[in-house]
Every structure is written in C-alpha cells, then in structure tokens.
Amino acid sequence: MSEHEDVDLWRSVEELYGWLDANRVVDGPDEVLLRILKLSEEVGEVAQAVVGATGQNPRKGVTHTWDDVSAELCDVAVTALVALRTLTPEARDVFAGHLRRVRERSLGAG
C-alpha cells in the first residue's frame, strides 16, 4: 500500500475543519472571512516558493525547490477545501458539482 492510499480527502477536510472549529479564536462571520483570507496567505507562499525555485531574487538566489512549490500548492488546495467546508457542511457535493461544471465547460459534455 502506498502512503497515499490511506488518506481520505473529505474525511481529512472534515477533521481539519473540526480541529479549527474547536480551536477558533473568532466566532461568527469573521471566522469565515478569516478562513477565506488564509487562502491569500497560502497563494503568496506559492509565489514566494516559485521565486525562490527560479532564483528570481538576485540577492537571495535559489532558496526553494519545485518540491517546495508542490507543497505550497497542496496547502492552497487544502486551505480552499477547509474554507469551503466552513461555508457549508455540503462542501463535498458543492465541490463535486462545481468540478463537473468546470470539466464539462472545459472538456465538453463527452
């Protein structure tokens, strides 16, 4: 069994949501806003990793690897799914429906 086979995406999202919910420091609508804003932070970390992987900052040189970029992209995906779960307990269905529409729009009905 590979290390990836035992990870259930939506169960993990639910567990992370529960953990954050149990440890939240802000209640009400601000909680949702802060979870969504967390995405901006994570996307910024992707950009920082890309700059570091390509050595675009001559003062710093190469500071990251493409594996770092991959990890940061995963953080964006997880953060987005947890934010979606914060908005609705039906996150799995909402995401599946949206993915279906994007797929059909991009790849056609077939």
PDB file of C-alpha atoms in Angstrom:
ATOM      1  CA  MET A   1       0.000   0.000   0.000  1.00  0.00           C
ATOM      2  CA  SER A   2       1.379   3.424  -0.912  1.00  0.00           C
ATOM      3  CA  GLU A   3       1.478   6.284   1.582  1.00  0.00           C
ATOM      4  CA  HIS A   4      -1.366   7.963  -0.327  1.00  0.00           C
ATOM      5  CA  GLU A   5      -3.912   5.143  -0.237  1.00  0.00           C
ATOM      6  CA  ASP A   6      -4.875   5.579   3.405  1.00  0.00           C
ATOM      7  CA  VAL A   7      -5.704   9.298   3.128  1.00  0.00           C
ATOM      8  CA  ASP A   8      -9.365  10.099   2.557  1.00  0.00           C
ATOM      9  CA  LEU A   9      -9.621  13.650   1.236  1.00  0.00           C
ATOM     10  CA  TRP A  10     -13.047  14.579   2.530  1.00  0.00           C
ATOM     11  CA  ARG A  11     -12.636  12.851   5.881  1.00  0.00           C
ATOM     12  CA  SER A  12      -9.387  14.775   6.318  1.00  0.00           C
ATOM     13  CA  VAL A  13     -11.083  18.056   5.358  1.00  0.00           C
ATOM     14  CA  GLU A  14     -13.825  17.343   7.903  1.00  0.00           C
ATOM     15  CA  GLU A  15     -11.268  16.535  10.606  1.00  0.00           C
ATOM     16  CA  LEU A  16      -9.275  19.698   9.882  1.00  0.00           C
ATOM     17  CA  TYR A  17     -12.462  21.750   9.907  1.00  0.00           C
ATOM     18  CA  GLY A  18     -13.411  20.207  13.265  1.00  0.00           C
ATOM     19  CA  TRP A  19      -9.980  20.892  14.712  1.00  0.00           C
ATOM     20  CA  LEU A  20     -10.058  24.514  13.564  1.00  0.00           C
ATOM     21  CA  ASP A  21     -13.628  24.909  14.798  1.00  0.00           C
ATOM     22  CA  ALA A  22     -12.693  23.560  18.240  1.00  0.00           C
ATOM     23  CA  ASN A  23      -9.697  25.906  18.442  1.00  0.00           C
ATOM     24  CA  ARG A  24     -11.114  29.038  16.836  1.00  0.00           C
ATOM     25  CA  VAL A  25     -10.315  32.396  18.334  1.00  0.00           C
ATOM     26  CA  VAL A  26     -13.006  34.285  16.402  1.00  0.00           C
ATOM     27  CA  ASP A  27     -16.712  33.482  16.191  1.00  0.00           C
ATOM     28  CA  GLY A  28     -19.421  34.399  13.727  1.00  0.00           C
ATOM     29  CA  PRO A  29     -18.973  35.767  10.217  1.00  0.00           C
ATOM     30  CA  ASP A  30     -15.402  36.865  10.888  1.00  0.00           C
ATOM     31  CA  GLU A  31     -14.392  33.218  11.235  1.00  0.00           C
ATOM     32  CA  VAL A  32     -15.498  32.531   7.651  1.00  0.00           C
ATOM     33  CA  LEU A  33     -13.784  35.650   6.353  1.00  0.00           C
ATOM     34  CA  LEU A  34     -10.515  34.779   8.066  1.00  0.00           C
ATOM     35  CA  ARG A  35     -10.567  31.232   6.692  1.00  0.00           C
ATOM     36  CA  ILE A  36     -11.072  32.623   3.203  1.00  0.00           C
ATOM     37  CA  LEU A  37      -8.348  35.243   3.683  1.00  0.00           C
ATOM     38  CA  LYS A  38      -5.978  32.447   4.683  1.00  0.00           C
ATOM     39  CA  LEU A  39      -6.052  31.477   1.001  1.00  0.00           C
ATOM     40  CA  SER A  40      -4.314  34.737   0.086  1.00  0.00           C
ATOM     41  CA  GLU A  41      -1.535  33.941   2.514  1.00  0.00           C
ATOM     42  CA  GLU A  42      -1.106  30.462   1.062  1.00  0.00           C
ATOM     43  CA  VAL A  43      -1.103  31.726  -2.536  1.00  0.00           C
ATOM     44  CA  GLY A  44       1.574  34.226  -1.533  1.00  0.00           C
ATOM     45  CA  GLU A  45       3.661  31.348  -0.234  1.00  0.00           C
ATOM     46  CA  VAL A  46       3.329  29.629  -3.618  1.00  0.00           C
ATOM     47  CA  ALA A  47       4.591  32.779  -5.309  1.00  0.00           C
ATOM     48  CA  GLN A  48       7.465  33.041  -2.846  1.00  0.00           C
ATOM     49  CA  ALA A  49       8.417  29.407  -3.497  1.00  0.00           C
ATOM     50  CA  VAL A  50       8.329  29.920  -7.288  1.00  0.00           C
ATOM     51  CA  VAL A  51      10.537  32.999  -6.982  1.00  0.00           C
ATOM     52  CA  GLY A  52      12.865  31.001  -4.752  1.00  0.00           C
ATOM     53  CA  ALA A  53      12.906  27.954  -7.032  1.00  0.00           C
ATOM     54  CA  THR A  54      13.774  30.055 -10.065  1.00  0.00           C
ATOM     55  CA  GLY A  55      16.277  32.275  -8.266  1.00  0.00           C
ATOM     56  CA  GLN A  56      14.473  35.433  -9.368  1.00  0.00           C
ATOM     57  CA  ASN A  57      15.721  37.426  -6.388  1.00  0.00           C
ATOM     58  CA  PRO A  58      19.421  38.026  -7.136  1.00  0.00           C
ATOM     59  CA  ARG A  59      20.078  38.959  -3.511  1.00  0.00           C
ATOM     60  CA  LYS A  60      18.801  35.586  -2.265  1.00  0.00           C
ATOM     61  CA  GLY A  61      19.423  33.263  -5.216  1.00  0.00           C
ATOM     62  CA  VAL A  62      17.794  29.834  -5.277  1.00  0.00           C
ATOM     63  CA  THR A  63      16.078  29.350  -1.917  1.00  0.00           C
ATOM     64  CA  HIS A  64      13.348  26.796  -2.723  1.00  0.00           C
ATOM     65  CA  THR A  65      12.837  23.660  -4.771  1.00  0.00           C
ATOM     66  CA  TRP A  66       9.993  22.635  -7.047  1.00  0.00           C
ATOM     67  CA  ASP A  67       9.021  20.204  -4.296  1.00  0.00           C
ATOM     68  CA  ASP A  68       8.516  23.270  -2.093  1.00  0.00           C
ATOM     69  CA  VAL A  69       6.254  24.739  -4.777  1.00  0.00           C
ATOM     70  CA  SER A  70       4.272  21.489  -4.906  1.00  0.00           C
ATOM     71  CA  ALA A  71       3.857  21.500  -1.123  1.00  0.00           C
ATOM     72  CA  GLU A  72       2.654  25.105  -1.158  1.00  0.00           C
ATOM     73  CA  LEU A  73       0.142  24.307  -3.908  1.00  0.00           C
ATOM     74  CA  CYS A  74      -1.159  21.459  -1.756  1.00  0.00           C
ATOM     75  CA  ASP A  75      -1.532  23.907   1.136  1.00  0.00           C
ATOM     76  CA  VAL A  76      -3.631  26.140  -1.141  1.00  0.00           C
ATOM     77  CA  ALA A  77      -5.885  23.219  -2.100  1.00  0.00           C
ATOM     78  CA  VAL A  78      -6.361  22.059   1.496  1.00  0.00           C
ATOM     79  CA  THR A  79      -6.987  25.604   2.719  1.00  0.00           C
ATOM     80  CA  ALA A  80      -9.576  26.160  -0.021  1.00  0.00           C
ATOM     81  CA  LEU A  81     -11.412  22.929   0.779  1.00  0.00           C
ATOM     82  CA  VAL A  82     -11.447  23.682   4.505  1.00  0.00           C
ATOM     83  CA  ALA A  83     -12.725  27.204   3.757  1.00  0.00           C
ATOM     84  CA  LEU A  84     -15.453  25.690   1.592  1.00  0.00           C
ATOM     85  CA  ARG A  85     -16.365  23.320   4.426  1.00  0.00           C
ATOM     86  CA  THR A  86     -16.534  26.340   6.732  1.00  0.00           C
ATOM     87  CA  LEU A  87     -19.125  27.852   4.397  1.00  0.00           C
ATOM     88  CA  THR A  88     -21.234  24.712   4.063  1.00  0.00           C
ATOM     89  CA  PRO A  89     -21.462  21.222   5.523  1.00  0.00           C
ATOM     90  CA  GLU A  90     -22.259  20.122   1.952  1.00  0.00           C
ATOM     91  CA  ALA A  91     -18.732  21.021   0.767  1.00  0.00           C
ATOM     92  CA  ARG A  92     -18.164  17.649  -0.913  1.00  0.00           C
ATOM     93  CA  ASP A  93     -21.343  17.937  -3.016  1.00  0.00           C
ATOM     94  CA  VAL A  94     -20.757  21.610  -3.785  1.00  0.00           C
ATOM     95  CA  PHE A  95     -17.221  20.874  -4.954  1.00  0.00           C
ATOM     96  CA  ALA A  96     -18.240  17.831  -6.997  1.00  0.00           C
ATOM     97  CA  GLY A  97     -20.976  19.817  -8.746  1.00  0.00           C
ATOM     98  CA  HIS A  98     -18.631  22.666  -9.500  1.00  0.00           C
ATOM     99  CA  LEU A  99     -15.897  20.348 -10.743  1.00  0.00           C
ATOM    100  CA  ARG A 100     -18.437  18.659 -13.013  1.00  0.00           C
ATOM    101  CA  ARG A 101     -19.438  22.049 -14.499  1.00  0.00           C
ATOM    102  CA  VAL A 102     -15.823  23.118 -14.999  1.00  0.00           C
ATOM    103  CA  ARG A 103     -14.999  19.785 -16.607  1.00  0.00           C
ATOM    104  CA  GLU A 104     -17.968  19.979 -18.969  1.00  0.00           C
ATOM    105  CA  ARG A 105     -17.217  23.592 -19.830  1.00  0.00           C
ATOM    106  CA  SER A 106     -13.548  22.840 -20.472  1.00  0.00           C
ATOM    107  CA  LEU A 107     -13.642  19.332 -21.942  1.00  0.00           C
ATOM    108  CA  GLY A 108     -17.117  19.241 -23.421  1.00  0.00           C
ATOM    109  CA  ALA A 109     -20.057  17.080 -22.488  1.00  0.00           C
ATOM    110  CA  GLY A 110     -18.288  13.884 -23.618  1.00  0.00           C
TER     111      GLY A 110
END
